[in-house]
């Protein structure tokens, strides 16, 4: 199997269901993440092909490719020779123009046991650290989806045991109300479905009435002032505005803890990694 290095798709547009504004049905652009040829003699052939119906089910050796965006994924099945030519010389680029005329597409990568064992783990960023996507409010602030190394609370599809050590984790944080995404919002980032889940929660937070904005931060400012007074003995300032945001910006990074919350400090760390990835990509061109 050929696994391609991650490439960024900044400014990508995602299409939403007309009946569900948080459900992504597709994207304007996808990147190629992996390719493989499945031989008819492969002992996994029947298990891999049984999910496809009728004329779409391969009966002989075929090529397969996984494409993904920040919030969606598609699977391509088609002639093996297209994949063979590409894998022989990846520098020429994948012949995307041939995909629509040869083979067929499936919505999202399959999640049967056979396919979960077959498909390689992928992160959105090169080392599993960086920005995935951002959603801007009209009146300022953003909800940011990002990856960092940490301990996952919610495992990737097909995983029954938590991996040892730190692994790429995807979550989100709102810079307007400083919603503290907890372990219910942190997913092991090993495939598009993991990032899709985090992005969908972020989109839900963007819905009218979900983000409490200044109302939430005002109450939190007062809470921080009271805690500082009780714990640290600091007198409450006359104006508490900005205390909560400041705490969020300067929070200690504790990605190795299982019950950590999302913060602006984590976003800042993710942005550093994204900047480094883009510099490396620019130097390689």
mmCIF file of C-alpha atoms in Angstrom:
data_model
loop_
_atom_site.group_PDB
_atom_site.id
_atom_site.type_symbol
_atom_site.label_atom_id
_atom_site.label_comp_id
_atom_site.label_asym_id
_atom_site.label_seq_id
_atom_site.Cartn_x
_atom_site.Cartn_y
_atom_site.Cartn_z
ATOM 1 C CA UNK A 1 0.000 0.000 0.000
ATOM 2 C CA UNK A 2 1.232 3.472 -0.863
ATOM 3 C CA UNK A 3 0.435 6.032 1.852
ATOM 4 C CA UNK A 4 0.857 9.621 0.702
ATOM 5 C CA UNK A 5 2.190 12.430 2.920
ATOM 6 C CA UNK A 6 -0.563 14.759 4.154
ATOM 7 C CA UNK A 7 -1.211 17.920 2.170
ATOM 8 C CA UNK A 8 -3.144 20.911 3.470
ATOM 9 C CA UNK A 9 -6.356 22.151 1.827
ATOM 10 C CA UNK A 10 -6.759 25.668 3.268
ATOM 11 C CA UNK A 11 -10.001 27.452 2.464
ATOM 12 C CA UNK A 12 -11.774 24.256 1.418
ATOM 13 C CA UNK A 13 -15.548 24.462 0.932
ATOM 14 C CA UNK A 14 -17.828 21.776 2.359
ATOM 15 C CA UNK A 15 -21.384 21.134 1.213
ATOM 16 C CA UNK A 16 -24.089 20.656 3.850
ATOM 17 C CA UNK A 17 -27.308 18.682 3.877
ATOM 18 C CA UNK A 18 -30.327 20.928 3.127
ATOM 19 C CA UNK A 19 -32.174 19.348 6.061
ATOM 20 C CA UNK A 20 -29.291 19.169 8.550
ATOM 21 C CA UNK A 21 -26.916 22.168 8.648
ATOM 22 C CA UNK A 22 -24.264 20.244 10.589
ATOM 23 C CA UNK A 23 -24.113 17.205 8.280
ATOM 24 C CA UNK A 24 -21.459 17.409 5.545
ATOM 25 C CA UNK A 25 -22.316 15.654 2.285
ATOM 26 C CA UNK A 26 -19.182 16.459 0.322
ATOM 27 C CA UNK A 27 -16.339 18.894 -0.317
ATOM 28 C CA UNK A 28 -15.015 21.048 -3.123
ATOM 29 C CA UNK A 29 -11.538 19.533 -2.847
ATOM 30 C CA UNK A 30 -10.067 16.265 -1.605
ATOM 31 C CA UNK A 31 -6.540 15.043 -1.136
ATOM 32 C CA UNK A 32 -5.299 11.561 -1.980
ATOM 33 C CA UNK A 33 -4.238 9.732 1.194
ATOM 34 C CA UNK A 34 -3.478 6.173 0.089
ATOM 35 C CA UNK A 35 -3.706 3.747 -2.816
ATOM 36 C CA UNK A 36 -3.592 -0.024 -3.090
ATOM 37 C CA UNK A 37 -4.183 -2.857 -5.529
ATOM 38 C CA UNK A 38 -6.315 -5.735 -4.247
ATOM 39 C CA UNK A 39 -5.473 -8.945 -6.067
ATOM 40 C CA UNK A 40 -8.195 -11.524 -6.724
ATOM 41 C CA UNK A 41 -5.979 -14.040 -4.939
ATOM 42 C CA UNK A 42 -5.800 -11.888 -1.808
ATOM 43 C CA UNK A 43 -7.419 -13.814 1.088
ATOM 44 C CA UNK A 44 -9.147 -10.565 2.077
ATOM 45 C CA UNK A 45 -10.821 -10.159 -1.329
ATOM 46 C CA UNK A 46 -14.273 -11.486 -0.407
ATOM 47 C CA UNK A 47 -14.418 -9.612 2.902
ATOM 48 C CA UNK A 48 -13.388 -6.368 1.224
ATOM 49 C CA UNK A 49 -15.816 -6.621 -1.684
ATOM 50 C CA UNK A 50 -18.915 -8.068 -0.030
ATOM 51 C CA UNK A 51 -20.132 -4.617 1.036
ATOM 52 C CA UNK A 52 -20.499 -3.428 -2.559
ATOM 53 C CA UNK A 53 -23.778 -4.135 -4.299
ATOM 54 C CA UNK A 54 -24.501 -5.419 -7.787
ATOM 55 C CA UNK A 55 -22.467 -4.044 -10.667
ATOM 56 C CA UNK A 56 -20.227 -2.042 -8.312
ATOM 57 C CA UNK A 57 -18.818 -5.173 -6.682
ATOM 58 C CA UNK A 58 -15.365 -6.061 -8.066
ATOM 59 C CA UNK A 59 -15.021 -9.603 -9.392
ATOM 60 C CA UNK A 60 -11.329 -9.438 -10.220
ATOM 61 C CA UNK A 61 -8.179 -7.567 -9.224
ATOM 62 C CA UNK A 62 -8.939 -3.879 -8.697
ATOM 63 C CA UNK A 63 -7.388 -0.621 -7.617
ATOM 64 C CA UNK A 64 -8.601 1.369 -4.644
ATOM 65 C CA UNK A 65 -7.816 4.876 -3.422
ATOM 66 C CA UNK A 66 -8.797 6.801 -0.305
ATOM 67 C CA UNK A 67 -9.463 10.517 -0.691
ATOM 68 C CA UNK A 68 -10.350 12.856 2.144
ATOM 69 C CA UNK A 69 -11.138 16.431 3.081
ATOM 70 C CA UNK A 70 -11.214 17.950 6.541
ATOM 71 C CA UNK A 71 -14.808 16.747 7.083
ATOM 72 C CA UNK A 72 -15.519 14.066 4.530
ATOM 73 C CA UNK A 73 -13.985 11.151 2.660
ATOM 74 C CA UNK A 74 -14.630 9.156 -0.500
ATOM 75 C CA UNK A 75 -13.421 5.781 -1.702
ATOM 76 C CA UNK A 76 -12.576 5.145 -5.341
ATOM 77 C CA UNK A 77 -12.635 1.674 -6.908
ATOM 78 C CA UNK A 78 -11.404 1.148 -10.426
ATOM 79 C CA UNK A 79 -8.928 -0.430 -12.832
ATOM 80 C CA UNK A 80 -5.747 -1.625 -11.167
ATOM 81 C CA UNK A 81 -3.551 -0.269 -13.964
ATOM 82 C CA UNK A 82 -4.361 3.346 -12.985
ATOM 83 C CA UNK A 83 -2.987 2.720 -9.510
ATOM 84 C CA UNK A 84 -0.065 0.686 -10.863
ATOM 85 C CA UNK A 85 1.067 3.553 -13.108
ATOM 86 C CA UNK A 86 0.793 6.042 -10.285
ATOM 87 C CA UNK A 87 2.625 3.910 -7.727
ATOM 88 C CA UNK A 88 5.429 3.319 -10.229
ATOM 89 C CA UNK A 89 6.051 7.058 -10.436
ATOM 90 C CA UNK A 90 4.203 9.068 -7.764
ATOM 91 C CA UNK A 91 6.054 12.238 -8.758
ATOM 92 C CA UNK A 92 3.887 12.481 -11.869
ATOM 93 C CA UNK A 93 0.816 12.996 -9.700
ATOM 94 C CA UNK A 94 -2.323 10.933 -9.451
ATOM 95 C CA UNK A 95 -4.438 11.007 -12.658
ATOM 96 C CA UNK A 96 -7.543 12.514 -11.060
ATOM 97 C CA UNK A 97 -9.072 13.140 -14.474
ATOM 98 C CA UNK A 98 -9.345 9.377 -14.975
ATOM 99 C CA UNK A 99 -11.314 8.752 -11.809
ATOM 100 C CA UNK A 100 -14.655 9.957 -13.119
ATOM 101 C CA UNK A 101 -14.420 7.998 -16.360
ATOM 102 C CA UNK A 102 -12.969 4.791 -14.925
ATOM 103 C CA UNK A 103 -14.323 3.176 -11.778
ATOM 104 C CA UNK A 104 -16.758 4.506 -9.205
ATOM 105 C CA UNK A 105 -16.857 6.456 -5.962
ATOM 106 C CA UNK A 106 -18.298 5.536 -2.568
ATOM 107 C CA UNK A 107 -19.375 8.015 0.101
ATOM 108 C CA UNK A 108 -16.846 7.820 2.960
ATOM 109 C CA UNK A 109 -14.329 5.087 3.684
ATOM 110 C CA UNK A 110 -15.912 1.738 4.657
ATOM 111 C CA UNK A 111 -15.962 0.829 8.325
ATOM 112 C CA UNK A 112 -16.421 -2.933 8.317
ATOM 113 C CA UNK A 113 -13.845 -4.944 10.255
ATOM 114 C CA UNK A 114 -12.080 -5.972 7.043
ATOM 115 C CA UNK A 115 -11.767 -2.384 5.816
ATOM 116 C CA UNK A 116 -10.758 -0.996 9.199
ATOM 117 C CA UNK A 117 -7.883 -3.491 9.220
ATOM 118 C CA UNK A 118 -7.056 -2.662 5.605
ATOM 119 C CA UNK A 119 -7.105 1.160 5.644
ATOM 120 C CA UNK A 120 -4.012 2.824 7.146
ATOM 121 C CA UNK A 121 -4.257 5.304 9.999
ATOM 122 C CA UNK A 122 -4.174 8.887 8.764
ATOM 123 C CA UNK A 123 -3.953 12.250 10.477
ATOM 124 C CA UNK A 124 -4.780 15.579 8.890
ATOM 125 C CA UNK A 125 -1.397 17.095 9.694
ATOM 126 C CA UNK A 126 1.944 15.536 8.941
ATOM 127 C CA UNK A 127 2.726 14.586 12.539
ATOM 128 C CA UNK A 128 -0.803 14.655 13.904
ATOM 129 C CA UNK A 129 -0.373 18.200 15.216
ATOM 130 C CA UNK A 130 -1.815 21.361 13.698
ATOM 131 C CA UNK A 131 -5.006 23.113 12.643
ATOM 132 C CA UNK A 132 -7.641 21.031 10.865
ATOM 133 C CA UNK A 133 -10.228 23.728 10.081
ATOM 134 C CA UNK A 134 -11.808 26.912 11.459
ATOM 135 C CA UNK A 135 -15.311 28.377 11.489
ATOM 136 C CA UNK A 136 -15.675 32.148 11.914
ATOM 137 C CA UNK A 137 -18.546 33.944 13.621
ATOM 138 C CA UNK A 138 -19.901 37.019 11.851
ATOM 139 C CA UNK A 139 -19.283 39.165 14.926
ATOM 140 C CA UNK A 140 -15.808 37.908 15.768
ATOM 141 C CA UNK A 141 -14.285 34.792 17.241
ATOM 142 C CA UNK A 142 -13.866 31.328 15.808
ATOM 143 C CA UNK A 143 -14.432 27.694 16.539
ATOM 144 C CA UNK A 144 -11.162 25.926 15.749
ATOM 145 C CA UNK A 145 -10.721 22.203 15.154
ATOM 146 C CA UNK A 146 -7.151 21.053 15.750
ATOM 147 C CA UNK A 147 -4.892 18.055 16.344
ATOM 148 C CA UNK A 148 -2.301 17.617 19.079
ATOM 149 C CA UNK A 149 -0.517 14.662 20.595
ATOM 150 C CA UNK A 150 -2.291 13.481 23.711
ATOM 151 C CA UNK A 151 -4.304 10.745 25.311
ATOM 152 C CA UNK A 152 -7.559 9.987 23.495
ATOM 153 C CA UNK A 153 -10.802 9.820 25.403
ATOM 154 C CA UNK A 154 -12.853 8.551 22.455
ATOM 155 C CA UNK A 155 -11.101 5.908 20.391
ATOM 156 C CA UNK A 156 -10.970 5.743 16.629
ATOM 157 C CA UNK A 157 -13.311 3.339 14.839
ATOM 158 C CA UNK A 158 -12.274 -0.258 15.229
ATOM 159 C CA UNK A 159 -10.119 0.362 18.290
ATOM 160 C CA UNK A 160 -11.128 -1.487 21.448
ATOM 161 C CA UNK A 161 -8.098 -0.673 23.581
ATOM 162 C CA UNK A 162 -6.550 2.697 24.276
ATOM 163 C CA UNK A 163 -3.033 2.863 22.787
ATOM 164 C CA UNK A 164 -0.043 3.315 25.049
ATOM 165 C CA UNK A 165 1.656 6.671 25.094
ATOM 166 C CA UNK A 166 0.620 9.821 23.267
ATOM 167 C CA UNK A 167 -1.213 9.664 19.958
ATOM 168 C CA UNK A 168 -2.764 12.302 17.667
ATOM 169 C CA UNK A 169 -5.975 13.626 19.210
ATOM 170 C CA UNK A 170 -8.525 15.893 17.490
ATOM 171 C CA UNK A 171 -10.828 18.298 19.330
ATOM 172 C CA UNK A 172 -12.261 21.824 19.058
ATOM 173 C CA UNK A 173 -12.338 25.081 20.998
ATOM 174 C CA UNK A 174 -14.355 28.298 20.690
ATOM 175 C CA UNK A 175 -12.333 31.510 20.967
ATOM 176 C CA UNK A 176 -15.472 33.586 21.558
ATOM 177 C CA UNK A 177 -17.034 31.912 24.609
ATOM 178 C CA UNK A 178 -13.983 29.729 25.409
ATOM 179 C CA UNK A 179 -16.067 26.569 25.551
ATOM 180 C CA UNK A 180 -13.902 24.053 27.356
ATOM 181 C CA UNK A 181 -14.209 20.933 25.281
ATOM 182 C CA UNK A 182 -13.596 18.035 27.638
ATOM 183 C CA UNK A 183 -12.944 14.294 27.224
ATOM 184 C CA UNK A 184 -16.308 13.930 25.471
ATOM 185 C CA UNK A 185 -14.938 16.117 22.664
ATOM 186 C CA UNK A 186 -11.491 14.572 22.230
ATOM 187 C CA UNK A 187 -11.096 11.844 19.632
ATOM 188 C CA UNK A 188 -8.166 9.734 18.645
ATOM 189 C CA UNK A 189 -7.309 11.129 15.197
ATOM 190 C CA UNK A 190 -6.638 8.087 13.036
ATOM 191 C CA UNK A 191 -9.021 8.606 10.132
ATOM 192 C CA UNK A 192 -11.550 10.933 8.477
ATOM 193 C CA UNK A 193 -14.427 9.703 10.649
ATOM 194 C CA UNK A 194 -12.622 10.950 13.772
ATOM 195 C CA UNK A 195 -12.075 14.430 12.340
ATOM 196 C CA UNK A 196 -15.602 14.470 10.937
ATOM 197 C CA UNK A 197 -16.994 13.821 14.436
ATOM 198 C CA UNK A 198 -15.007 16.686 15.969
ATOM 199 C CA UNK A 199 -15.920 19.019 13.102
ATOM 200 C CA UNK A 200 -19.587 18.191 13.433
ATOM 201 C CA UNK A 201 -19.513 19.066 17.139
ATOM 202 C CA UNK A 202 -17.814 22.336 16.203
ATOM 203 C CA UNK A 203 -20.535 23.072 13.636
ATOM 204 C CA UNK A 204 -23.180 22.332 16.258
ATOM 205 C CA UNK A 205 -21.539 24.865 18.543
ATOM 206 C CA UNK A 206 -21.842 27.425 15.725
ATOM 207 C CA UNK A 207 -25.623 27.045 15.583
ATOM 208 C CA UNK A 208 -27.746 29.969 16.868
ATOM 209 C CA UNK A 209 -28.041 29.974 20.633
ATOM 210 C CA UNK A 210 -25.319 27.393 21.255
ATOM 211 C CA UNK A 211 -22.400 29.788 21.793
ATOM 212 C CA UNK A 212 -23.181 32.168 24.646
ATOM 213 C CA UNK A 213 -20.379 34.562 23.720
ATOM 214 C CA UNK A 214 -19.891 37.563 26.001
ATOM 215 C CA UNK A 215 -22.609 36.317 28.378
ATOM 216 C CA UNK A 216 -20.574 33.204 29.127
ATOM 217 C CA UNK A 217 -17.252 35.007 29.409
ATOM 218 C CA UNK A 218 -18.683 37.639 31.782
ATOM 219 C CA UNK A 219 -19.783 34.963 34.232
ATOM 220 C CA UNK A 220 -16.512 33.123 33.805
ATOM 221 C CA UNK A 221 -14.527 36.351 34.405
ATOM 222 C CA UNK A 222 -16.225 36.710 37.775
ATOM 223 C CA UNK A 223 -15.644 33.042 38.577
ATOM 224 C CA UNK A 224 -11.914 33.381 37.885
ATOM 225 C CA UNK A 225 -11.750 36.492 40.093
ATOM 226 C CA UNK A 226 -13.447 34.680 42.970
ATOM 227 C CA UNK A 227 -11.185 31.625 42.660
ATOM 228 C CA UNK A 228 -8.081 33.848 42.549
ATOM 229 C CA UNK A 229 -9.230 35.602 45.693
ATOM 230 C CA UNK A 230 -9.982 32.398 47.604
ATOM 231 C CA UNK A 231 -7.027 30.313 46.421
ATOM 232 C CA UNK A 232 -4.306 32.886 45.760
ATOM 233 C CA UNK A 233 -5.471 35.672 48.048
ATOM 234 C CA UNK A 234 -5.567 38.217 45.216
ATOM 235 C CA UNK A 235 -8.225 40.893 45.731
ATOM 236 C CA UNK A 236 -10.959 41.060 43.109
ATOM 237 C CA UNK A 237 -10.271 43.812 40.543
ATOM 238 C CA UNK A 238 -12.873 46.457 39.884
ATOM 239 C CA UNK A 239 -13.040 45.313 36.275
ATOM 240 C CA UNK A 240 -12.886 41.541 35.755
ATOM 241 C CA UNK A 241 -13.196 41.721 31.956
ATOM 242 C CA UNK A 242 -10.745 39.453 30.178
ATOM 243 C CA UNK A 243 -9.676 37.293 33.122
ATOM 244 C CA UNK A 244 -11.221 34.153 31.678
ATOM 245 C CA UNK A 245 -9.803 34.749 28.182
ATOM 246 C CA UNK A 246 -6.377 35.430 29.670
ATOM 247 C CA UNK A 247 -6.489 32.186 31.641
ATOM 248 C CA UNK A 248 -7.487 30.324 28.479
ATOM 249 C CA UNK A 249 -4.572 31.850 26.549
ATOM 250 C CA UNK A 250 -1.998 31.077 29.212
ATOM 251 C CA UNK A 251 -3.212 27.679 30.394
ATOM 252 C CA UNK A 252 -0.530 25.061 30.838
ATOM 253 C CA UNK A 253 -0.463 22.475 28.069
ATOM 254 C CA UNK A 254 -1.363 19.126 29.596
ATOM 255 C CA UNK A 255 -2.080 17.004 26.560
ATOM 256 C CA UNK A 256 -0.770 13.917 28.318
ATOM 257 C CA UNK A 257 -3.676 13.957 30.778
ATOM 258 C CA UNK A 258 -6.835 12.014 30.002
ATOM 259 C CA UNK A 259 -9.268 14.619 31.384
ATOM 260 C CA UNK A 260 -7.695 17.749 29.874
ATOM 261 C CA UNK A 261 -9.904 20.556 28.484
ATOM 262 C CA UNK A 262 -9.489 22.438 25.220
ATOM 263 C CA UNK A 263 -7.965 25.933 25.479
ATOM 264 C CA UNK A 264 -6.715 28.825 23.377
ATOM 265 C CA UNK A 265 -3.236 27.768 24.490
ATOM 266 C CA UNK A 266 -3.738 24.456 22.687
ATOM 267 C CA UNK A 267 -4.869 26.322 19.562
ATOM 268 C CA UNK A 268 -1.740 28.461 19.700
ATOM 269 C CA UNK A 269 0.390 25.330 19.942
ATOM 270 C CA UNK A 270 -1.451 23.771 16.990
ATOM 271 C CA UNK A 271 -0.885 26.920 14.913
ATOM 272 C CA UNK A 272 2.855 26.659 15.546
ATOM 273 C CA UNK A 273 2.847 23.174 14.077
ATOM 274 C CA UNK A 274 0.777 24.258 11.071
ATOM 275 C CA UNK A 275 3.185 27.120 10.373
ATOM 276 C CA UNK A 276 6.109 24.694 10.585
ATOM 277 C CA UNK A 277 4.417 22.243 8.201
ATOM 278 C CA UNK A 278 3.764 24.988 5.646
ATOM 279 C CA UNK A 279 7.347 26.218 5.843
ATOM 280 C CA UNK A 280 8.604 22.685 5.275
ATOM 281 C CA UNK A 281 6.227 22.211 2.336
ATOM 282 C CA UNK A 282 7.339 25.501 0.812
ATOM 283 C CA UNK A 283 10.997 24.587 1.159
ATOM 284 C CA UNK A 284 10.383 21.240 -0.531
ATOM 285 C CA UNK A 285 8.753 22.807 -3.617
#
